[in-house]
CSV table of C-alpha atoms in Angstrom, one decimal:
chain,number,residue,atom,x,y,z
A,1,UNK,CA,-10.3,-5.5,12.0
A,2,UNK,CA,-7.2,-7.6,11.2
A,3,UNK,CA,-5.8,-9.6,8.3
A,4,UNK,CA,-3.5,-12.5,8.9
A,5,UNK,CA,-2.5,-15.3,6.5
A,6,UNK,CA,-0.4,-18.4,6.9
A,7,UNK,CA,0.6,-20.5,3.9
A,8,UNK,CA,1.8,-24.1,3.9
A,9,UNK,CA,4.0,-25.1,1.0
A,10,UNK,CA,6.3,-28.1,0.6
A,11,UNK,CA,9.3,-25.9,1.4
A,12,UNK,CA,7.9,-24.6,4.7
A,13,UNK,CA,5.5,-22.1,6.2
A,14,UNK,CA,5.0,-18.4,5.5
A,15,UNK,CA,3.2,-16.2,8.1
A,16,UNK,CA,1.9,-12.6,7.5
A,17,UNK,CA,0.0,-10.2,9.7
A,18,UNK,CA,-1.0,-6.6,9.6
A,19,UNK,CA,-0.8,-4.5,12.8
A,20,UNK,CA,-3.9,-2.4,13.0
A,21,UNK,CA,-6.3,-2.7,15.8
A,22,UNK,CA,-9.4,-0.5,16.2
A,23,UNK,CA,-12.1,-0.1,18.7
A,24,UNK,CA,-14.2,2.3,16.7
A,25,UNK,CA,-12.8,4.4,13.9
A,26,UNK,CA,-11.3,7.0,16.3
A,27,UNK,CA,-9.3,4.5,18.3
A,28,UNK,CA,-6.7,3.1,16.0
A,29,UNK,CA,-3.6,1.6,17.4
A,30,UNK,CA,-0.7,-0.6,16.3
A,31,UNK,CA,-0.1,-4.0,17.9
A,32,UNK,CA,1.8,-6.9,16.5
A,33,UNK,CA,-0.4,-9.9,15.9
A,34,UNK,CA,2.5,-12.4,15.4
A,35,UNK,CA,3.9,-14.4,18.3
A,36,UNK,CA,6.7,-17.0,18.2
A,37,UNK,CA,7.6,-19.8,20.5
A,38,UNK,CA,10.2,-22.4,20.1
A,39,UNK,CA,13.3,-24.4,21.2
A,40,UNK,CA,16.1,-24.0,18.6
A,41,UNK,CA,16.7,-27.3,16.8
A,42,UNK,CA,13.6,-28.9,18.3
A,43,UNK,CA,10.4,-26.9,17.6
A,44,UNK,CA,9.2,-23.7,16.1
A,45,UNK,CA,5.7,-22.4,16.6
A,46,UNK,CA,4.1,-19.2,15.3
A,47,UNK,CA,0.7,-17.8,16.4
A,48,UNK,CA,-1.3,-15.2,14.6
A,49,UNK,CA,-4.2,-13.5,16.3
A,50,UNK,CA,-7.5,-11.8,15.3
A,51,UNK,CA,-10.5,-10.6,17.1
A,52,UNK,CA,-10.9,-9.0,20.5
A,53,UNK,CA,-7.6,-7.6,21.7
A,54,UNK,CA,-8.2,-8.2,25.4
A,55,UNK,CA,-9.0,-11.9,24.6
A,56,UNK,CA,-5.9,-12.4,22.3
A,57,UNK,CA,-3.6,-10.7,24.8
A,58,UNK,CA,-4.9,-12.8,27.6
A,59,UNK,CA,-4.5,-16.0,25.6
A,60,UNK,CA,-0.9,-15.1,24.6
A,61,UNK,CA,-0.1,-14.1,28.2
A,62,UNK,CA,-1.4,-17.4,29.5
A,63,UNK,CA,0.6,-19.3,26.9
A,64,UNK,CA,3.7,-17.6,28.1
A,65,UNK,CA,2.8,-18.0,31.8
A,66,UNK,CA,2.3,-21.8,31.3
A,67,UNK,CA,5.7,-22.0,29.7
A,68,UNK,CA,7.4,-20.0,32.4
A,69,UNK,CA,5.7,-22.1,35.1
A,70,UNK,CA,6.6,-25.3,33.3
A,71,UNK,CA,3.0,-26.4,33.4
A,72,UNK,CA,2.5,-30.0,32.3
A,73,UNK,CA,0.7,-28.7,29.2
A,74,UNK,CA,2.4,-25.8,27.5
A,75,UNK,CA,3.5,-24.9,24.0
A,76,UNK,CA,7.1,-26.1,24.5
A,77,UNK,CA,6.0,-29.5,26.0
A,78,UNK,CA,3.1,-30.6,23.8
A,79,UNK,CA,4.0,-33.6,21.6
A,80,UNK,CA,2.4,-32.4,18.3
A,81,UNK,CA,1.2,-29.3,16.5
A,82,UNK,CA,-2.3,-30.8,16.9
A,83,UNK,CA,-1.9,-30.6,20.6
A,84,UNK,CA,-0.5,-27.1,20.3
A,85,UNK,CA,-3.6,-26.0,18.4
A,86,UNK,CA,-5.8,-27.7,21.0
A,87,UNK,CA,-3.9,-25.9,23.8
A,88,UNK,CA,-4.5,-22.5,22.2
A,89,UNK,CA,-8.1,-23.4,21.5
A,90,UNK,CA,-8.6,-24.4,25.2
A,91,UNK,CA,-7.1,-21.1,26.4
A,92,UNK,CA,-9.2,-19.2,23.9
A,93,UNK,CA,-12.3,-20.8,25.1
A,94,UNK,CA,-11.4,-20.2,28.8
A,95,UNK,CA,-10.6,-16.6,28.3
A,96,UNK,CA,-13.8,-15.9,26.3
A,97,UNK,CA,-15.9,-17.7,29.0
A,98,UNK,CA,-14.3,-15.5,31.7
A,99,UNK,CA,-14.9,-12.3,29.7
A,100,UNK,CA,-18.4,-13.2,28.6
A,101,UNK,CA,-19.4,-13.3,32.3
A,102,UNK,CA,-17.7,-10.0,32.9
A,103,UNK,CA,-19.2,-8.4,29.8
A,104,UNK,CA,-22.7,-9.9,30.4
A,105,UNK,CA,-25.4,-7.6,29.0
A,106,UNK,CA,-23.1,-5.6,26.8
A,107,UNK,CA,-22.9,-6.0,23.1
A,108,UNK,CA,-19.1,-6.4,23.2
A,109,UNK,CA,-17.8,-9.1,20.9
A,110,UNK,CA,-15.1,-10.9,22.9
A,111,UNK,CA,-14.4,-13.6,20.4
A,112,UNK,CA,-11.0,-14.3,18.9
A,113,UNK,CA,-9.5,-16.6,16.3
A,114,UNK,CA,-5.9,-17.8,15.9
A,115,UNK,CA,-3.7,-19.4,13.4
A,116,UNK,CA,-1.2,-21.8,14.9
A,117,UNK,CA,1.5,-23.2,12.7
A,118,UNK,CA,5.0,-24.7,13.0
A,119,UNK,CA,6.9,-27.9,13.3
A,120,UNK,CA,8.0,-30.2,16.1
A,121,UNK,CA,10.9,-32.6,15.5
A,122,UNK,CA,9.7,-36.0,14.3
A,123,UNK,CA,6.7,-34.5,12.4
A,124,UNK,CA,6.0,-32.5,9.3
A,125,UNK,CA,5.1,-28.8,9.5
A,126,UNK,CA,1.4,-28.1,10.2
A,127,UNK,CA,-1.0,-25.2,10.1
A,128,UNK,CA,-4.2,-24.8,12.0
A,129,UNK,CA,-7.1,-22.3,12.2
A,130,UNK,CA,-8.4,-22.1,15.8
A,131,UNK,CA,-12.0,-20.9,16.0
A,132,UNK,CA,-13.6,-18.8,18.6
A,133,UNK,CA,-15.2,-22.0,19.9
A,134,UNK,CA,-11.8,-23.5,20.6
A,135,UNK,CA,-12.0,-26.2,17.9
A,136,UNK,CA,-9.7,-26.1,14.9
A,137,UNK,CA,-9.1,-27.2,11.3
A,138,UNK,CA,-5.9,-28.0,9.4
A,139,UNK,CA,-4.6,-26.5,6.2
A,140,UNK,CA,-4.4,-29.3,3.5
A,141,UNK,CA,-2.9,-29.7,0.0
A,142,UNK,CA,-6.3,-28.7,-1.4
A,143,UNK,CA,-6.4,-25.6,0.8
A,144,UNK,CA,-2.8,-24.8,1.5
A,145,UNK,CA,-3.4,-21.6,3.5
A,146,UNK,CA,-5.4,-20.2,6.4
A,147,UNK,CA,-6.7,-16.7,6.9
A,148,UNK,CA,-8.2,-14.9,9.9
A,149,UNK,CA,-9.9,-11.4,10.1
A,150,UNK,CA,-10.8,-9.6,7.0
A,151,UNK,CA,-10.3,-12.6,4.7
A,152,UNK,CA,-12.4,-12.0,1.6
A,153,UNK,CA,-10.6,-9.2,-0.4
A,154,UNK,CA,-7.3,-11.0,-0.5
A,155,UNK,CA,-8.6,-14.6,-1.1
A,156,UNK,CA,-8.9,-14.6,-5.0
A,157,UNK,CA,-5.1,-14.1,-5.5
A,158,UNK,CA,-4.3,-16.8,-3.0
A,159,UNK,CA,-6.7,-19.2,-4.7
A,160,UNK,CA,-5.0,-18.5,-8.0
A,161,UNK,CA,-1.4,-18.6,-7.2
A,162,UNK,CA,-0.7,-20.9,-4.2
A,163,UNK,CA,-0.1,-24.6,-4.7
A,164,UNK,CA,2.0,-26.9,-2.5
A,165,UNK,CA,4.9,-26.5,-5.0
A,166,UNK,CA,5.0,-22.7,-4.8
A,167,UNK,CA,8.5,-21.7,-3.5
A,168,UNK,CA,8.3,-20.4,0.1
A,169,UNK,CA,9.5,-17.0,-0.9
A,170,UNK,CA,6.9,-16.7,-3.6
A,171,UNK,CA,4.2,-17.9,-1.2
A,172,UNK,CA,5.2,-15.0,1.1
A,173,UNK,CA,5.2,-12.6,-1.8
A,174,UNK,CA,1.7,-13.8,-2.8
A,175,UNK,CA,0.6,-13.2,0.8
A,176,UNK,CA,2.0,-9.7,0.6
A,177,UNK,CA,0.0,-9.0,-2.5
A,178,UNK,CA,-3.1,-10.4,-0.8
A,179,UNK,CA,-2.4,-8.1,2.1
A,180,UNK,CA,-2.0,-5.1,-0.1
A,181,UNK,CA,-5.3,-5.8,-1.9
A,182,UNK,CA,-7.0,-6.0,1.5
A,183,UNK,CA,-5.4,-2.8,2.8
A,184,UNK,CA,-6.5,-0.9,-0.4
A,185,UNK,CA,-10.1,-2.0,-0.1
A,186,UNK,CA,-10.5,-1.9,3.7
A,187,UNK,CA,-9.3,0.8,6.0
A,188,UNK,CA,-9.3,-1.3,9.1
A,189,UNK,CA,-6.3,-3.4,7.9
A,190,UNK,CA,-3.0,-1.5,8.1
A,191,UNK,CA,0.8,-1.5,8.3
A,192,UNK,CA,3.3,-2.3,9.6
A,193,UNK,CA,3.1,-5.7,7.9
A,194,UNK,CA,5.1,-8.5,9.4
A,195,UNK,CA,6.3,-11.5,7.5
A,196,UNK,CA,7.9,-14.6,9.0
A,197,UNK,CA,9.3,-17.5,6.9
A,198,UNK,CA,9.9,-21.0,8.3
A,199,UNK,CA,12.0,-23.4,6.3
A,200,UNK,CA,10.9,-27.0,6.8
A,201,UNK,CA,13.1,-29.0,9.1
A,202,UNK,CA,15.1,-26.0,10.1
A,203,UNK,CA,13.5,-25.7,13.6
A,204,UNK,CA,14.6,-22.0,13.6
A,205,UNK,CA,12.4,-19.0,13.0
A,206,UNK,CA,15.0,-17.2,11.1
A,207,UNK,CA,13.6,-14.7,8.6
A,208,UNK,CA,11.3,-12.0,10.0
A,209,UNK,CA,10.6,-8.9,8.0
A,210,UNK,CA,8.6,-5.8,8.9
A,211,UNK,CA,7.4,-3.3,6.3
A,212,UNK,CA,6.3,0.1,7.4
A,213,UNK,CA,3.8,2.0,5.2
A,214,UNK,CA,6.6,3.9,3.4
A,215,UNK,CA,9.1,1.0,3.1
A,216,UNK,CA,10.7,1.4,-0.4
A,217,UNK,CA,10.4,-2.3,-1.3
A,218,UNK,CA,6.7,-2.4,-0.2
A,219,UNK,CA,6.0,0.7,-2.2
A,220,UNK,CA,7.7,-0.6,-5.3
A,221,UNK,CA,5.8,-3.9,-5.0
A,222,UNK,CA,2.5,-2.0,-4.7
A,223,UNK,CA,3.3,0.1,-7.8
A,224,UNK,CA,4.5,-3.0,-9.8
A,225,UNK,CA,1.4,-4.9,-8.9
A,226,UNK,CA,-0.8,-2.0,-9.9
A,227,UNK,CA,1.0,-1.7,-13.2
A,228,UNK,CA,1.0,-5.4,-13.9
A,229,UNK,CA,-2.7,-5.7,-13.2
A,230,UNK,CA,-3.5,-2.9,-15.6
A,231,UNK,CA,-1.3,-4.6,-18.2
A,232,UNK,CA,-3.0,-8.0,-17.5
A,233,UNK,CA,-6.4,-6.4,-17.9
A,234,UNK,CA,-5.5,-4.8,-21.2
A,235,UNK,CA,-4.3,-8.2,-22.5
A,236,UNK,CA,-7.8,-9.8,-21.9
A,237,UNK,CA,-9.9,-10.8,-24.9
A,238,UNK,CA,-12.3,-7.9,-25.4
A,239,UNK,CA,-16.0,-8.4,-24.4
A,240,UNK,CA,-18.0,-10.0,-27.2
A,241,UNK,CA,-21.1,-7.9,-27.8
A,242,UNK,CA,-23.8,-9.5,-29.9
B,1,UNK,CA,-25.9,-15.1,-1.9
B,2,UNK,CA,-25.7,-12.9,-4.9
B,3,UNK,CA,-23.2,-10.6,-6.6
B,4,UNK,CA,-24.3,-7.6,-8.6
B,5,UNK,CA,-22.2,-4.7,-9.9
B,6,UNK,CA,-23.1,-1.5,-11.6
B,7,UNK,CA,-20.4,0.8,-13.0
B,8,UNK,CA,-20.8,4.5,-13.9
B,9,UNK,CA,-18.3,5.8,-16.4
B,10,UNK,CA,-18.5,8.9,-18.6
B,11,UNK,CA,-19.6,6.8,-21.6
B,12,UNK,CA,-22.5,5.2,-19.8
B,13,UNK,CA,-23.5,2.5,-17.3
B,14,UNK,CA,-22.6,-1.2,-17.1
B,15,UNK,CA,-24.7,-3.6,-15.1
B,16,UNK,CA,-23.7,-7.2,-14.2
B,17,UNK,CA,-25.5,-9.8,-12.1
B,18,UNK,CA,-25.1,-13.5,-11.3
B,19,UNK,CA,-28.2,-15.7,-11.2
B,20,UNK,CA,-27.8,-18.0,-8.2
B,21,UNK,CA,-30.2,-18.0,-5.3
B,22,UNK,CA,-30.0,-20.3,-2.4
B,23,UNK,CA,-32.0,-21.1,0.7
B,24,UNK,CA,-29.6,-23.4,2.3
B,25,UNK,CA,-26.9,-25.2,0.3
B,26,UNK,CA,-29.4,-27.9,-0.9
B,27,UNK,CA,-31.8,-25.4,-2.4
B,28,UNK,CA,-30.0,-23.8,-5.2
B,29,UNK,CA,-31.9,-22.2,-8.0
B,30,UNK,CA,-31.4,-19.9,-10.9
B,31,UNK,CA,-33.2,-16.5,-11.0
B,32,UNK,CA,-32.3,-13.4,-13.0
B,33,UNK,CA,-31.6,-10.5,-10.8
B,34,UNK,CA,-31.6,-7.9,-13.5
B,35,UNK,CA,-34.8,-6.0,-14.4
B,36,UNK,CA,-35.3,-3.2,-16.9
B,37,UNK,CA,-37.9,-0.5,-17.3
B,38,UNK,CA,-38.1,2.3,-19.8
B,39,UNK,CA,-39.7,4.3,-22.5
B,40,UNK,CA,-37.6,4.2,-25.7
B,41,UNK,CA,-36.0,7.6,-26.4
B,42,UNK,CA,-37.1,9.0,-23.0
B,43,UNK,CA,-35.8,6.9,-20.1
B,44,UNK,CA,-34.0,3.7,-19.3
B,45,UNK,CA,-33.9,2.2,-15.8
B,46,UNK,CA,-32.2,-0.9,-14.6
B,47,UNK,CA,-32.6,-2.6,-11.3
B,48,UNK,CA,-30.4,-5.2,-9.8
B,49,UNK,CA,-31.5,-7.2,-6.7
B,50,UNK,CA,-29.9,-8.9,-3.7
B,51,UNK,CA,-31.2,-10.4,-0.5
B,52,UNK,CA,-34.4,-12.3,0.3
B,53,UNK,CA,-36.0,-13.5,-2.9
B,54,UNK,CA,-39.6,-13.2,-1.6
B,55,UNK,CA,-38.9,-9.5,-0.8
B,56,UNK,CA,-37.1,-8.7,-4.1
B,57,UNK,CA,-39.8,-10.4,-6.2
B,58,UNK,CA,-42.6,-8.6,-4.3
B,59,UNK,CA,-40.8,-5.3,-4.9
B,60,UNK,CA,-40.4,-5.9,-8.6
B,61,UNK,CA,-44.0,-7.1,-8.9
B,62,UNK,CA,-45.2,-3.9,-7.2
B,63,UNK,CA,-43.1,-1.7,-9.4
B,64,UNK,CA,-44.7,-3.4,-12.4
B,65,UNK,CA,-48.1,-3.2,-10.9
B,66,UNK,CA,-47.7,0.5,-10.2
B,67,UNK,CA,-46.7,1.1,-13.8
B,68,UNK,CA,-49.6,-1.0,-15.2
B,69,UNK,CA,-52.1,0.8,-13.0
B,70,UNK,CA,-50.6,4.2,-14.0
B,71,UNK,CA,-50.2,5.0,-10.3
B,72,UNK,CA,-49.2,8.6,-9.8
B,73,UNK,CA,-45.8,7.5,-8.6
B,74,UNK,CA,-44.2,4.8,-10.8
B,75,UNK,CA,-40.9,4.2,-12.4
B,76,UNK,CA,-42.1,5.5,-15.8
B,77,UNK,CA,-43.6,8.7,-14.3
B,78,UNK,CA,-40.9,9.8,-11.7
B,79,UNK,CA,-39.1,13.0,-12.8
B,80,UNK,CA,-35.6,11.9,-11.7
B,81,UNK,CA,-33.4,8.9,-11.1
B,82,UNK,CA,-33.3,10.1,-7.5
B,83,UNK,CA,-37.0,9.8,-7.3
B,84,UNK,CA,-36.8,6.4,-8.9
B,85,UNK,CA,-34.4,5.2,-6.2
B,86,UNK,CA,-36.7,6.7,-3.5
B,87,UNK,CA,-39.6,4.8,-5.1
B,88,UNK,CA,-37.7,1.5,-5.0
B,89,UNK,CA,-36.6,2.2,-1.4
B,90,UNK,CA,-40.1,3.0,-0.3
B,91,UNK,CA,-41.5,-0.3,-1.8
B,92,UNK,CA,-38.5,-2.2,-0.3
B,93,UNK,CA,-39.3,-0.8,3.1
B,94,UNK,CA,-43.0,-1.6,2.8
B,95,UNK,CA,-42.5,-5.1,1.6
B,96,UNK,CA,-40.1,-5.8,4.4
B,97,UNK,CA,-42.4,-4.3,7.0
B,98,UNK,CA,-45.2,-6.6,5.8
B,99,UNK,CA,-43.0,-9.7,5.8
B,100,UNK,CA,-41.4,-8.9,9.2
B,101,UNK,CA,-44.9,-9.1,10.8
B,102,UNK,CA,-45.6,-12.4,9.0
B,103,UNK,CA,-42.2,-13.8,9.9
B,104,UNK,CA,-42.3,-12.6,13.5
B,105,UNK,CA,-40.4,-14.9,15.8
B,106,UNK,CA,-38.5,-16.7,13.1
B,107,UNK,CA,-34.9,-16.0,12.4
B,108,UNK,CA,-35.6,-15.4,8.7
B,109,UNK,CA,-33.7,-12.5,7.2
B,110,UNK,CA,-36.2,-10.7,4.9
B,111,UNK,CA,-34.0,-7.8,4.0
B,112,UNK,CA,-33.1,-6.9,0.5
B,113,UNK,CA,-30.9,-4.3,-1.3
B,114,UNK,CA,-31.1,-2.9,-4.8
B,115,UNK,CA,-29.0,-1.1,-7.3
B,116,UNK,CA,-31.1,1.4,-9.3
B,117,UNK,CA,-29.4,3.0,-12.3
B,118,UNK,CA,-30.3,4.7,-15.6
B,119,UNK,CA,-31.1,8.0,-17.2
B,120,UNK,CA,-34.1,10.2,-17.7
B,121,UNK,CA,-34.1,12.7,-20.5
B,122,UNK,CA,-32.9,16.1,-19.3
B,123,UNK,CA,-30.5,14.6,-16.7
B,124,UNK,CA,-27.2,12.7,-16.7
B,125,UNK,CA,-27.1,9.0,-16.0
B,126,UNK,CA,-27.1,8.1,-12.3
B,127,UNK,CA,-26.5,5.1,-10.1
B,128,UNK,CA,-27.9,4.4,-6.6
B,129,UNK,CA,-27.5,1.7,-4.0
B,130,UNK,CA,-30.8,1.3,-2.1
B,131,UNK,CA,-30.4,-0.1,1.4
B,132,UNK,CA,-32.6,-2.5,3.2
B,133,UNK,CA,-33.8,0.5,5.3
B,134,UNK,CA,-35.1,2.2,2.1
B,135,UNK,CA,-32.5,5.0,2.0
B,136,UNK,CA,-29.9,5.2,-0.8
B,137,UNK,CA,-26.6,6.6,-1.8
B,138,UNK,CA,-25.2,7.6,-5.3
B,139,UNK,CA,-22.1,6.4,-7.1
B,140,UNK,CA,-19.7,9.3,-7.6
B,141,UNK,CA,-16.5,10.1,-9.5
B,142,UNK,CA,-14.5,8.9,-6.5
B,143,UNK,CA,-16.5,5.8,-6.2
B,144,UNK,CA,-17.8,5.1,-9.7
B,145,UNK,CA,-19.4,1.8,-9.0
B,146,UNK,CA,-21.9,0.1,-6.6
B,147,UNK,CA,-22.0,-3.5,-5.5
B,148,UNK,CA,-24.6,-5.6,-3.7
B,149,UNK,CA,-24.5,-9.1,-2.2
B,150,UNK,CA,-21.1,-10.9,-1.8
B,151,UNK,CA,-19.1,-7.7,-2.5
B,152,UNK,CA,-15.6,-8.2,-1.0
B,153,UNK,CA,-13.9,-10.8,-3.2
B,154,UNK,CA,-14.3,-8.7,-6.4
B,155,UNK,CA,-13.7,-5.3,-5.0
B,156,UNK,CA,-9.9,-5.0,-5.3
B,157,UNK,CA,-9.9,-5.3,-9.1
B,158,UNK,CA,-12.7,-2.7,-9.5
B,159,UNK,CA,-10.7,-0.3,-7.2
B,160,UNK,CA,-7.7,-0.7,-9.3
B,161,UNK,CA,-9.1,-0.5,-12.9
B,162,UNK,CA,-12.3,1.6,-12.9
B,163,UNK,CA,-12.1,5.4,-13.4
B,164,UNK,CA,-14.7,7.7,-15.0
B,165,UNK,CA,-12.6,7.6,-18.2
B,166,UNK,CA,-12.7,3.8,-18.5
B,167,UNK,CA,-14.5,2.9,-21.8
B,168,UNK,CA,-17.9,1.4,-21.2
B,169,UNK,CA,-17.0,-2.0,-22.7
B,170,UNK,CA,-13.8,-2.2,-20.5
B,171,UNK,CA,-15.8,-1.3,-17.5
B,172,UNK,CA,-18.1,-4.3,-18.2
B,173,UNK,CA,-15.1,-6.5,-18.8
B,174,UNK,CA,-13.7,-5.4,-15.4
B,175,UNK,CA,-17.0,-6.2,-13.8
B,176,UNK,CA,-16.9,-9.7,-15.5
B,177,UNK,CA,-13.4,-10.3,-14.0
B,178,UNK,CA,-14.7,-9.1,-10.6
B,179,UNK,CA,-17.6,-11.6,-11.0
B,180,UNK,CA,-15.2,-14.4,-12.0
B,181,UNK,CA,-13.0,-13.8,-8.9
B,182,UNK,CA,-16.1,-13.9,-6.7
B,183,UNK,CA,-17.4,-17.1,-8.2
B,184,UNK,CA,-14.1,-18.8,-7.8
B,185,UNK,CA,-13.8,-17.9,-4.1
B,186,UNK,CA,-17.5,-18.3,-3.1
B,187,UNK,CA,-19.8,-21.1,-4.1
B,188,UNK,CA,-23.0,-19.1,-3.6
B,189,UNK,CA,-22.4,-16.8,-6.6
B,190,UNK,CA,-23.0,-18.5,-9.9
B,191,UNK,CA,-23.9,-18.3,-13.6
B,192,UNK,CA,-25.5,-17.5,-15.9
B,193,UNK,CA,-24.0,-14.0,-15.7
B,194,UNK,CA,-26.0,-11.2,-17.2
B,195,UNK,CA,-24.5,-8.0,-18.6
B,196,UNK,CA,-26.3,-4.9,-19.7
B,197,UNK,CA,-24.7,-1.9,-21.3
B,198,UNK,CA,-26.3,1.5,-21.4
B,199,UNK,CA,-24.7,4.2,-23.6
B,200,UNK,CA,-25.2,7.7,-22.2
B,201,UNK,CA,-28.0,9.7,-24.0
B,202,UNK,CA,-29.1,6.6,-26.0
B,203,UNK,CA,-32.3,6.1,-23.9
B,204,UNK,CA,-32.3,2.5,-25.1
B,205,UNK,CA,-31.2,-0.6,-23.2
B,206,UNK,CA,-29.6,-2.2,-26.2
B,207,UNK,CA,-26.9,-4.6,-25.4
B,208,UNK,CA,-27.7,-7.5,-23.1
B,209,UNK,CA,-25.4,-10.5,-22.9
B,210,UNK,CA,-25.9,-13.7,-21.0
B,211,UNK,CA,-23.0,-16.1,-20.3
B,212,UNK,CA,-23.7,-19.7,-19.2
B,213,UNK,CA,-21.1,-21.5,-17.3
B,214,UNK,CA,-19.6,-23.2,-20.4
B,215,UNK,CA,-19.8,-20.1,-22.7
B,216,UNK,CA,-16.7,-20.2,-24.9
B,217,UNK,CA,-15.9,-16.5,-24.5
B,218,UNK,CA,-16.4,-16.6,-20.7
B,219,UNK,CA,-14.2,-19.7,-20.5
B,220,UNK,CA,-11.5,-18.1,-22.6
B,221,UNK,CA,-11.7,-15.0,-20.4
B,222,UNK,CA,-11.3,-17.0,-17.2
B,223,UNK,CA,-8.2,-18.8,-18.7
B,224,UNK,CA,-6.7,-15.6,-20.0
B,225,UNK,CA,-7.1,-13.9,-16.6
B,226,UNK,CA,-5.6,-16.8,-14.8
B,227,UNK,CA,-2.6,-16.9,-17.2
B,228,UNK,CA,-2.2,-13.1,-17.0
B,229,UNK,CA,-2.3,-13.0,-13.2
B,230,UNK,CA,0.3,-15.8,-13.0
B,231,UNK,CA,2.5,-13.8,-15.4
B,232,UNK,CA,1.9,-10.6,-13.5
B,233,UNK,CA,2.9,-12.3,-10.3
B,234,UNK,CA,6.1,-13.7,-11.8
B,235,UNK,CA,7.0,-10.2,-12.9
B,236,UNK,CA,6.9,-8.7,-9.4
B,237,UNK,CA,10.1,-7.6,-7.6
B,238,UNK,CA,11.2,-10.6,-5.5
B,239,UNK,CA,10.7,-10.4,-1.7
B,240,UNK,CA,13.7,-8.7,-0.1
B,241,UNK,CA,14.9,-10.9,2.8
B,242,UNK,CA,17.3,-9.4,5.2
């Protein structure tokens, strides 16, 4: 499994991804699920991936090939983030169709989902969840984040903390807590954790952080959150028994 | 969907269940998912249910019928909690087999899962998760709780707070926080919330609480947890950017 989060706040976009892939419990590997594309000063686009690794790798490879070949439609030529999401959705659909034929009769799940976020000069930053079917939805003020993969364990903390006014750095921190909760409750999500921050109107993907399992800051964060949760819990009004 | 939790601590057992059932989003109803059986001073057994309502109702009805008919094998005659779980598993399997035949060709999911917990004189309290297939697993010191239904949203807080030494009342409080997190992130889990506490060696199911959506204590708990989480989050070490 996988867990990726992208958060859209007024200050910009925060992207987080784990790096564990597994085909069965005895075939664990580490692959980055975060891919960046851009033209400095003009556009910055980040893609997070979940699902079948063969499908996601084929999609990313085709995105790069289309850019290298200067195809009419590619991530560096599209006029809007909407068109960028549609492009990824189209490639996702094509790759799955191809692999479905090859995998016909097997029970292999070749589906994949993507988060596509970023900003193109002249527009505001945007964030999309691209479904296996190729269609997509945008993050909004009411739902200022998108998740793919193992999304449920880490959702409550996002629902409680994130608003459009949350500072970008805090949004990323909340994403990291959400990631930690997920890793603790589910063995198929694992480090290294990658974080990327995009400041609105910067058109540069500047801050990229990578935490290994034993990173001192990440360990101190885990311990602090554990301690704070226990303290929070002990501060609750005791259960009223009748 | 449904969310039920049972927690096994040294002091006893805590059971929690929501009361929402839905067959499609336009067919929401309220049904209790908590059922108690016992002989005062000799045995106390609690069953929590999730899954197809026709199946769970048929299983509970048959459990009651077997007791009323003084069948050789019934919940008030079995010699161990293990046998109680096996009895529920057997009835679950039988009811599903019957309904599978009737529902043949439809895509209806008739499966159900149960939590069976309690104590029979001469033994320690025990807690079992009964699968749709009729087999079952016990809660242990390492995993001192069982969940059925929509289990992921509320798992992180249980993993962090519950140990065998947790006081029973705090275990129930933690279950209530877990329930609240789930209700907030998932619309198919809803009040009233029922809580039942069983003190070890009491052989009486004494304390049963029911919280409606607007219960003053439940509302104050939700607000307090929200406030405490925000405070906890603000106390975390800030993200280290390179």
